[in-house]
mmCIF file of N, CA, C and O in Angstrom:
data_model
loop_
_atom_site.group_PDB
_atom_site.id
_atom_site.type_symbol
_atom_site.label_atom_id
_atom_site.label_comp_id
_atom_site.label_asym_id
_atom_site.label_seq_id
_atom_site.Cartn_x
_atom_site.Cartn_y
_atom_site.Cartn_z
ATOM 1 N N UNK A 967 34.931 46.399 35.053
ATOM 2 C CA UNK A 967 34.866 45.706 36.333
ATOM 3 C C UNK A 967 34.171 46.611 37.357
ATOM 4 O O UNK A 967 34.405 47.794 37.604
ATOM 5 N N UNK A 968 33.397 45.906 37.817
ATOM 6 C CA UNK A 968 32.685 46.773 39.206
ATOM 7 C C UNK A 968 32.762 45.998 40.408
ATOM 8 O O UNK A 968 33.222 44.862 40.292
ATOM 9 N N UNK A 969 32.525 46.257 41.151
ATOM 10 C CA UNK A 969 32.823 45.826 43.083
ATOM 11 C C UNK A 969 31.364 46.121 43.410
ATOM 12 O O UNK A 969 30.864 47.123 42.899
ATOM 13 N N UNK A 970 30.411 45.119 44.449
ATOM 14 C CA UNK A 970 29.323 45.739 44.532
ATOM 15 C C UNK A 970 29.206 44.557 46.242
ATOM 16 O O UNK A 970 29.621 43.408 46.394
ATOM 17 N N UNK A 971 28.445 45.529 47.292
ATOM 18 C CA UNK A 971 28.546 44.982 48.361
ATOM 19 C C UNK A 971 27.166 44.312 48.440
ATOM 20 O O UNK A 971 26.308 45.194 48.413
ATOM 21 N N UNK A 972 26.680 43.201 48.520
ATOM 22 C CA UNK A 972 25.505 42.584 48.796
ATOM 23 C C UNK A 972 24.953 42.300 50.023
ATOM 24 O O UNK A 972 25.527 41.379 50.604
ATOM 25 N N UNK A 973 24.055 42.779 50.587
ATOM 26 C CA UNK A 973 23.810 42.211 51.918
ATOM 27 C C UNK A 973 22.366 41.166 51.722
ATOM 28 O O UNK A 973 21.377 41.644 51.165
ATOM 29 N N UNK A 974 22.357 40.098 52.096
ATOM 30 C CA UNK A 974 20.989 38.984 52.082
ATOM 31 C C UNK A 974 20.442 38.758 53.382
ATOM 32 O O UNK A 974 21.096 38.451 54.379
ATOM 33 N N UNK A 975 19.110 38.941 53.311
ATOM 34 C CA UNK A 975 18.919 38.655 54.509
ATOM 35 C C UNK A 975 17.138 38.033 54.421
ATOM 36 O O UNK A 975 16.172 38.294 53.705
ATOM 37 N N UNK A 976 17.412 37.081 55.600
ATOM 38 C CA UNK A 976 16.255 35.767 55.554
ATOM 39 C C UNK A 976 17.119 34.799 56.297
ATOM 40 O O UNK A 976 18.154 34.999 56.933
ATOM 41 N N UNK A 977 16.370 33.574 56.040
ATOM 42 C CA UNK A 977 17.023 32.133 56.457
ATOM 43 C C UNK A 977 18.099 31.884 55.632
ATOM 44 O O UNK A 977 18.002 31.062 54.720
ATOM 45 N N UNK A 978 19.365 32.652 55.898
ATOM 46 C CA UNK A 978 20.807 32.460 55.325
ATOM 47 C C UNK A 978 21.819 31.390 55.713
ATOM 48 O O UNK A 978 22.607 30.736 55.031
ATOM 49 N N UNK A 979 21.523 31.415 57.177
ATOM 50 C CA UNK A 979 22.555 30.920 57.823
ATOM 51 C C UNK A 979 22.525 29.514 58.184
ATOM 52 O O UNK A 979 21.364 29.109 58.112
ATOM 53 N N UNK A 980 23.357 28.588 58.552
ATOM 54 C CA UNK A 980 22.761 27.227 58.572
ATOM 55 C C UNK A 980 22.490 26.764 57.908
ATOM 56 O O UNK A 980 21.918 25.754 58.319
ATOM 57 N N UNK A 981 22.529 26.866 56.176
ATOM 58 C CA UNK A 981 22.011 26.654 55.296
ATOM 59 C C UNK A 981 22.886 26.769 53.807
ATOM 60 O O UNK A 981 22.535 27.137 52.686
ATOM 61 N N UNK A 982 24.120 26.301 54.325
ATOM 62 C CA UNK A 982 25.571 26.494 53.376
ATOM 63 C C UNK A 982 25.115 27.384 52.772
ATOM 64 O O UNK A 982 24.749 26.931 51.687
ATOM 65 N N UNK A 983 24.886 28.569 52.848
ATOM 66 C CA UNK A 983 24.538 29.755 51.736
ATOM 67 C C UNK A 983 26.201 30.106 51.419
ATOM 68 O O UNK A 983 26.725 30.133 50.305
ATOM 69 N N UNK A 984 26.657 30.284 52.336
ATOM 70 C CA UNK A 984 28.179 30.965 51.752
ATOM 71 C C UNK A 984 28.958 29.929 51.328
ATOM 72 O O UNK A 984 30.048 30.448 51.089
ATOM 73 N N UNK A 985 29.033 28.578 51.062
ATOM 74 C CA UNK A 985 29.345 27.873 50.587
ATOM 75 C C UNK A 985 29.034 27.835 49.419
ATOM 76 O O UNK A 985 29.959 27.611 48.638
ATOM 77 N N UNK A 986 27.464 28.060 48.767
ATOM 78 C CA UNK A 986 27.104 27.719 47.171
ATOM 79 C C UNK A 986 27.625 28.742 47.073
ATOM 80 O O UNK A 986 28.394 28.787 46.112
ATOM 81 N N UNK A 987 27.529 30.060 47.930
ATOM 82 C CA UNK A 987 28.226 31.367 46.969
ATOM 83 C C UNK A 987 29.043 31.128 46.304
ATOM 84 O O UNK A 987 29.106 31.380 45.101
ATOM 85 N N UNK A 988 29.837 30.587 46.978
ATOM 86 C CA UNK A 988 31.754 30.168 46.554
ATOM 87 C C UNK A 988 31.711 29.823 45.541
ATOM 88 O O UNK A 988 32.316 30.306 44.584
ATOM 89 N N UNK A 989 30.725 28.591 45.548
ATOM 90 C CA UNK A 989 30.556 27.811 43.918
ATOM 91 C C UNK A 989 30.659 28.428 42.959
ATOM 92 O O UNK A 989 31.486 28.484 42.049
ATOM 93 N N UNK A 990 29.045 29.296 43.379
ATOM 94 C CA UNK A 990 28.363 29.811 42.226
ATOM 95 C C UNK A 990 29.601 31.225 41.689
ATOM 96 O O UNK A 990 29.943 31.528 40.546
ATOM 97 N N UNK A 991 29.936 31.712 42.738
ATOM 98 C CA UNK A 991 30.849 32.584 42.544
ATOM 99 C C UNK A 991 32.285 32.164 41.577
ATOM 100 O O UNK A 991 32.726 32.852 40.656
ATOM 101 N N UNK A 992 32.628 31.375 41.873
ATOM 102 C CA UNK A 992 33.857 30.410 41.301
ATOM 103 C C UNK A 992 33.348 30.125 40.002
ATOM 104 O O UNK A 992 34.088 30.208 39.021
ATOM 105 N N UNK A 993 32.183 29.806 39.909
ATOM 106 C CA UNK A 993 31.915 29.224 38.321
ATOM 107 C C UNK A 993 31.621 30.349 37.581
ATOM 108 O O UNK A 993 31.550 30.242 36.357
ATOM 109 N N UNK A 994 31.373 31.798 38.321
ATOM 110 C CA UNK A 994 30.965 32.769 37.341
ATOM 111 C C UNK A 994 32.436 33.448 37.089
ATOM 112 O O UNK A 994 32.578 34.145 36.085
ATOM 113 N N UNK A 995 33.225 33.306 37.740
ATOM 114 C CA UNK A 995 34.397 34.214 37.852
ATOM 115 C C UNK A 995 34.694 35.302 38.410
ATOM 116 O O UNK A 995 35.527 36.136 38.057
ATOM 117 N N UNK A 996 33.720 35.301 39.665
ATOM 118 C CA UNK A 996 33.597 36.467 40.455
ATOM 119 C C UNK A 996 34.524 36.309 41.501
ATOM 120 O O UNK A 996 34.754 35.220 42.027
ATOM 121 N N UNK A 997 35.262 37.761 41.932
ATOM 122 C CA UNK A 997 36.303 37.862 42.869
ATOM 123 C C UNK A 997 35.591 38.188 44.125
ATOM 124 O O UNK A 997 34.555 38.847 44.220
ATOM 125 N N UNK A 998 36.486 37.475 45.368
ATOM 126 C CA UNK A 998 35.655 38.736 46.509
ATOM 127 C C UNK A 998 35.805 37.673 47.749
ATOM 128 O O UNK A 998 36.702 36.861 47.977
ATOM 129 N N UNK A 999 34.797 37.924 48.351
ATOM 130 C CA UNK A 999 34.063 37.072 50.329
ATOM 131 C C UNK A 999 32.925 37.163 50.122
ATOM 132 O O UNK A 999 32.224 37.917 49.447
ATOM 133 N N UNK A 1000 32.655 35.769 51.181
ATOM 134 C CA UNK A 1000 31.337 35.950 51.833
ATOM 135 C C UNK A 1000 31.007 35.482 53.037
ATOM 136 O O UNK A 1000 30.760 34.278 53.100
ATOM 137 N N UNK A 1001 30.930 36.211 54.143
ATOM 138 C CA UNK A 1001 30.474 35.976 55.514
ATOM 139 C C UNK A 1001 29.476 36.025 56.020
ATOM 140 O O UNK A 1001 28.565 36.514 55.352
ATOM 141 N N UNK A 1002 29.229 35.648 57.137
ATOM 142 C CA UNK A 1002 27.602 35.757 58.278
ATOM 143 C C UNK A 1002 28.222 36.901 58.943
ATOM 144 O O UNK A 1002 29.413 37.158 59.115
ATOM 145 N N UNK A 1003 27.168 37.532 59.281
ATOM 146 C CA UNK A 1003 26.611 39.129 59.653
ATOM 147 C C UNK A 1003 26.500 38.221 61.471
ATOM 148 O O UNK A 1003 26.440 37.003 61.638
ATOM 149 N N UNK A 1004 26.504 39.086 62.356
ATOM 150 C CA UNK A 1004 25.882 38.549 63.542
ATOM 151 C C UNK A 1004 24.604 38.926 63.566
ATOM 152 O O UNK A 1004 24.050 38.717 64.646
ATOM 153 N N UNK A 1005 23.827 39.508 62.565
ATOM 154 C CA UNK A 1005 22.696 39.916 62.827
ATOM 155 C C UNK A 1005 21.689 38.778 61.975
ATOM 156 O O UNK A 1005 20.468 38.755 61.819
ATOM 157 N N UNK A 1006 22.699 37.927 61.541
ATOM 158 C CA UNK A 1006 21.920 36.956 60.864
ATOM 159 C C UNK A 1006 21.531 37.063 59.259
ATOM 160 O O UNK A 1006 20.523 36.584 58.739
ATOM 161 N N UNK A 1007 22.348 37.646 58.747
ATOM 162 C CA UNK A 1007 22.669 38.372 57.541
ATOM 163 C C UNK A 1007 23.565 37.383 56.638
ATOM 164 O O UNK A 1007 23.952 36.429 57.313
ATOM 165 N N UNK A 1008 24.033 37.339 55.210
ATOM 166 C CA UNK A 1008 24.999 37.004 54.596
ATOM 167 C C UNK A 1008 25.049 38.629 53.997
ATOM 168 O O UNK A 1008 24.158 39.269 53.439
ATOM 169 N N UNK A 1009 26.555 39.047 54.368
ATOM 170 C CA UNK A 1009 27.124 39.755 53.188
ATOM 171 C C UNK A 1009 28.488 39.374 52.369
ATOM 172 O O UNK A 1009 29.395 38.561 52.543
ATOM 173 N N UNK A 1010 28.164 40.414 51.341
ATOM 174 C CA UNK A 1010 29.043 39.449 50.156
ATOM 175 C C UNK A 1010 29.410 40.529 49.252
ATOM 176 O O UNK A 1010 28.701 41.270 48.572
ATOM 177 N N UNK A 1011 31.181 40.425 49.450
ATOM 178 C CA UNK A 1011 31.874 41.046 48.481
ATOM 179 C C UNK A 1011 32.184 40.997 47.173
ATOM 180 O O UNK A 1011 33.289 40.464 47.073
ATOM 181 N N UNK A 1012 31.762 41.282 46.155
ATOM 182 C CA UNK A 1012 31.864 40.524 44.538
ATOM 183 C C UNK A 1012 32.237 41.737 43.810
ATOM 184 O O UNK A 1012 31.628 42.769 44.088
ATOM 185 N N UNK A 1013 33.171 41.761 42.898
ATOM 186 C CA UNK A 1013 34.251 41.960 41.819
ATOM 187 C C UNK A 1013 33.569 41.095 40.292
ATOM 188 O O UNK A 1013 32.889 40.080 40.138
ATOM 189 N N UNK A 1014 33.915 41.683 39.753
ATOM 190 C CA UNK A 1014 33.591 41.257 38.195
ATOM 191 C C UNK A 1014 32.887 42.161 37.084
ATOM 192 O O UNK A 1014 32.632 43.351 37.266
ATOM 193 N N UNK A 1015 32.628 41.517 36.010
ATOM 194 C CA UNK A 1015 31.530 41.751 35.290
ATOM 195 C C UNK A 1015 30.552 42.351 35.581
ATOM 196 O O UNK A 1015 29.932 41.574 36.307
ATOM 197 N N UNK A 1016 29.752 43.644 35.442
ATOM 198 C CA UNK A 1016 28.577 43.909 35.518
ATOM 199 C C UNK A 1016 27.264 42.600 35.171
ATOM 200 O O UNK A 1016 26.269 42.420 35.873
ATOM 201 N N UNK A 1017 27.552 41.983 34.173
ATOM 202 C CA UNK A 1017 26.656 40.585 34.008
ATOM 203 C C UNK A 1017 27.101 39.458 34.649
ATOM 204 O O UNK A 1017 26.361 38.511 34.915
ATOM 205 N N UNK A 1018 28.542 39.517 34.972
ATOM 206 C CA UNK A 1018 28.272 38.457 36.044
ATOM 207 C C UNK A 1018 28.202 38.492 37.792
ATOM 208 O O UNK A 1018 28.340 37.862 38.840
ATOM 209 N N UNK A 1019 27.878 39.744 37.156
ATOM 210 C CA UNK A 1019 27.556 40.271 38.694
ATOM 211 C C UNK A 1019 25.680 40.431 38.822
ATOM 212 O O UNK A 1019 25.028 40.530 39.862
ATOM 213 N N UNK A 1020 25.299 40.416 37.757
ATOM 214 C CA UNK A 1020 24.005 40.410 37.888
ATOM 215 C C UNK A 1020 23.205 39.103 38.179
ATOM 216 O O UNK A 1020 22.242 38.809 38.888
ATOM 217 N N UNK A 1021 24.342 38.205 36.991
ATOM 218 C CA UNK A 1021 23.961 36.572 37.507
ATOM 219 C C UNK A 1021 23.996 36.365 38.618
ATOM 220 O O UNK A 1021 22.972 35.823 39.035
ATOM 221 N N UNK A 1022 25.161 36.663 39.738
ATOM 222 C CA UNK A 1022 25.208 36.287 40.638
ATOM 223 C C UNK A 1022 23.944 36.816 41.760
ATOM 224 O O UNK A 1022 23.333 36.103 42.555
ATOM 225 N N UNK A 1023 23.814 38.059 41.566
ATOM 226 C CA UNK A 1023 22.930 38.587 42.489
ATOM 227 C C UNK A 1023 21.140 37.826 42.416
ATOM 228 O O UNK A 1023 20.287 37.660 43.287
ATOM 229 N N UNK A 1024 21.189 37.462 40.657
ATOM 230 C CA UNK A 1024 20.067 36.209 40.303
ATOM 231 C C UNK A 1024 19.799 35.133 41.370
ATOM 232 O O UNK A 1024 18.788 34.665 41.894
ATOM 233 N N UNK A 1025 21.109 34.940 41.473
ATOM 234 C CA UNK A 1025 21.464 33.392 42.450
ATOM 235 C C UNK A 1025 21.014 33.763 43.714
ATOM 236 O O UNK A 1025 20.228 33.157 44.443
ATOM 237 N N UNK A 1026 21.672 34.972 43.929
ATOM 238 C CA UNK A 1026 21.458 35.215 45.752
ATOM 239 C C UNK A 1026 20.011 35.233 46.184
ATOM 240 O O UNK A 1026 19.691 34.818 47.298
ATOM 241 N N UNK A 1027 19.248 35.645 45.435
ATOM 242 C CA UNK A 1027 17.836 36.213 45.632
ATOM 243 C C UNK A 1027 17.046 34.957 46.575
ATOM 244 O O UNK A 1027 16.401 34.912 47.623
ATOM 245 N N UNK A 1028 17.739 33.530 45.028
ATOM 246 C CA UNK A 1028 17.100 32.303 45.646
ATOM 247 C C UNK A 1028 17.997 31.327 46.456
ATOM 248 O O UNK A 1028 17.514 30.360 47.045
ATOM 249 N N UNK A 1029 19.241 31.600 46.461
ATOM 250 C CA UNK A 1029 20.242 31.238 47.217
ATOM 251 C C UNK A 1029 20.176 29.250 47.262
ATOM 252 O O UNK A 1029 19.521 28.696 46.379
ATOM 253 N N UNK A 1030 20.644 28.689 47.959
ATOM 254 C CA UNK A 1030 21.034 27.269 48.077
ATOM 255 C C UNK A 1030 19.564 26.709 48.415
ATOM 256 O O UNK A 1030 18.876 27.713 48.602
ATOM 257 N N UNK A 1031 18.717 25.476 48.590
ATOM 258 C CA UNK A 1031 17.827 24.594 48.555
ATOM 259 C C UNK A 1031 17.021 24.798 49.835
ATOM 260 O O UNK A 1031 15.804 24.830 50.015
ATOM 261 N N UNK A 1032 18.270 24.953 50.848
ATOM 262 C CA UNK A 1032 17.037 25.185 52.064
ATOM 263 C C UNK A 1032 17.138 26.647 52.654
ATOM 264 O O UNK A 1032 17.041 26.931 53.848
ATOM 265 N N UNK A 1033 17.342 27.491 51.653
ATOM 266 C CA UNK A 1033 17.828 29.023 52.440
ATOM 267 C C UNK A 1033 16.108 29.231 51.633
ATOM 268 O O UNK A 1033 15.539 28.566 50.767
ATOM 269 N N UNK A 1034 15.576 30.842 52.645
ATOM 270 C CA UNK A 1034 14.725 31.445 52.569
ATOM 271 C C UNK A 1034 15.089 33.227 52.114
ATOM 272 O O UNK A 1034 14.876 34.100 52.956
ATOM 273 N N UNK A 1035 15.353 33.401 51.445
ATOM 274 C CA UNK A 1035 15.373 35.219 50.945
ATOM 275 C C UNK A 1035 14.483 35.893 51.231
ATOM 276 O O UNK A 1035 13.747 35.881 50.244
ATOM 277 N N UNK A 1036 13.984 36.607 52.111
ATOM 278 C CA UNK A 1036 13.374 37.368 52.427
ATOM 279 C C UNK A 1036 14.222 39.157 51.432
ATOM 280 O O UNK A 1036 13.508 39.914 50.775
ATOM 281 N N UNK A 1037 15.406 39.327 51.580
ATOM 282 C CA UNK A 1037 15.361 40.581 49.953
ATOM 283 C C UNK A 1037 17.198 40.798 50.631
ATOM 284 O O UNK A 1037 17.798 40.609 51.689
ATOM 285 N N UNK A 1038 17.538 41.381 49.011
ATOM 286 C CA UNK A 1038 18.941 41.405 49.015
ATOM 287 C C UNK A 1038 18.749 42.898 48.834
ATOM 288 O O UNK A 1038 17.861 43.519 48.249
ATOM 289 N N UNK A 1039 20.359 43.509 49.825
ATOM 290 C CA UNK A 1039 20.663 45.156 49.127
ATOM 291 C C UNK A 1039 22.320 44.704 48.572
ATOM 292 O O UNK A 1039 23.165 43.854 48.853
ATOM 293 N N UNK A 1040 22.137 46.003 47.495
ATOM 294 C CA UNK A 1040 23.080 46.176 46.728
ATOM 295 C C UNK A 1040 23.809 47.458 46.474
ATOM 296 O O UNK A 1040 23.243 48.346 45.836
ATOM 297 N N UNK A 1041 25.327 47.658 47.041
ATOM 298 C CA UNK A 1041 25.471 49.166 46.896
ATOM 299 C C UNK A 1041 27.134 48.663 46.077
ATOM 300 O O UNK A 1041 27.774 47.662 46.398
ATOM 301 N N UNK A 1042 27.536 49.672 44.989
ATOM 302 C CA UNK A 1042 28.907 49.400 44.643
ATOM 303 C C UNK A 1042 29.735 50.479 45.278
ATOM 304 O O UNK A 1042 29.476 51.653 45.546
ATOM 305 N N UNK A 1043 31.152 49.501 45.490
ATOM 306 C CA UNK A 1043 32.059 50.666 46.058
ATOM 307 C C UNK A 1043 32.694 50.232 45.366
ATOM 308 O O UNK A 1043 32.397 49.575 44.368
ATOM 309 N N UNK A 1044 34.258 50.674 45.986
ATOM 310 C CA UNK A 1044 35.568 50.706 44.995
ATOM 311 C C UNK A 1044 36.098 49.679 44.415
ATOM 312 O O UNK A 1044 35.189 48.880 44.638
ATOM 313 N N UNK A 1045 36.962 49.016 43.773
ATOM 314 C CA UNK A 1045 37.267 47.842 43.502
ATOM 315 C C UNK A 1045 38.602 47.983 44.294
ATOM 316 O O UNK A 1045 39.268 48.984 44.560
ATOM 317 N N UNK A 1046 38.825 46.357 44.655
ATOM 318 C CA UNK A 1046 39.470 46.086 45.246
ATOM 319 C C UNK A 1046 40.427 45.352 45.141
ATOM 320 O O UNK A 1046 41.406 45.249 45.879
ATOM 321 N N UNK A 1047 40.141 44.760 44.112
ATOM 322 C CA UNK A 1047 41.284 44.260 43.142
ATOM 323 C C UNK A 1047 41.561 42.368 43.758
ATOM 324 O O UNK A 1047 42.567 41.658 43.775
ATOM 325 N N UNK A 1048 40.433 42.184 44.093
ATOM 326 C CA UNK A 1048 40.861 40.517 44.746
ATOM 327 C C UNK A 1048 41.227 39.547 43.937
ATOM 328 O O UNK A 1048 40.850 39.513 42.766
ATOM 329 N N UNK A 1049 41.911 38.754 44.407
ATOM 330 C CA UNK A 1049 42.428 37.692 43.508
ATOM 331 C C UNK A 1049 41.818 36.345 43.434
ATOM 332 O O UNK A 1049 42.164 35.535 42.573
ATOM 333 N N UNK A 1050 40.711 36.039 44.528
ATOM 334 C CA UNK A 1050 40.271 34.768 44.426
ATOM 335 C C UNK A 1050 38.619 35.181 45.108
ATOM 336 O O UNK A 1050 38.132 36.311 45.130
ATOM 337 N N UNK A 1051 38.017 33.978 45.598
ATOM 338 C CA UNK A 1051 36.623 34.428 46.093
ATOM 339 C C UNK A 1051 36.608 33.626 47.714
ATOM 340 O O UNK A 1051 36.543 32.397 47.694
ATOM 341 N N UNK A 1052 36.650 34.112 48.656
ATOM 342 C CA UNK A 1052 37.002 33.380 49.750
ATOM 343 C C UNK A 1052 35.578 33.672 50.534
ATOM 344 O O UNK A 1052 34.734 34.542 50.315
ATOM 345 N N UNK A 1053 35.631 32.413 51.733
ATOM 346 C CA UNK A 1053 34.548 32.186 52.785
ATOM 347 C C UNK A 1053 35.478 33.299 53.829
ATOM 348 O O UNK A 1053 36.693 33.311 54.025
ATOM 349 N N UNK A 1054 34.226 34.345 54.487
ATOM 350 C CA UNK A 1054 35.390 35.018 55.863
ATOM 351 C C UNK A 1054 34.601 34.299 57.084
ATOM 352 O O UNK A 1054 33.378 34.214 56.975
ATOM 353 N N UNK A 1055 35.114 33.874 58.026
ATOM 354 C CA UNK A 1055 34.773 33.187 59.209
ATOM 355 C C UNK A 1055 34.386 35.385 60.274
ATOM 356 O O UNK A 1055 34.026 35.447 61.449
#
């Protein structure tokens, strides 16, 4: 299991991005959050699999239908041991 902090940034917001996360996150089995940055950012806490952590980061790149990715960072820290995958307001 690894923990890895994602930050996305582009046309994120307005654009249920942290909503498909959830999905996509939920269907991979990834633990964690995902919130809006005030800087206009999505970052995103994810737990799991090294491969399904890679899937996921797959996803983020191109994110939901009307989001724009301009480039994702990726740094791992500690695990955190979450139990579900939640939206943070």
């Amino acid at each position: 299991m690894v923990c890895y902090q994602i930050r996305v940034v582009g046309k994120v917001q307005g654009v249920f991005y942290r909503a498909s996360t959830k999905t996509v996150a939920d269907e991979l089995g990834v633990k964690g959050w995902v919130k809006n940055e005030v800087d206009g950012s999505v970052l995103i806490e994810a737990e799991g699999t090294k491969d399904k952590l890679i899937d996921l980061m797959a996803w983020c790149k191109k994110g939901p239908l009307h989001a724009k990715v301009d480039s994702i960072e990726r740094i791992e820290v500690d695990l955190k041991h979450h139990n579900v995958f939640l939206i943070r307001h």
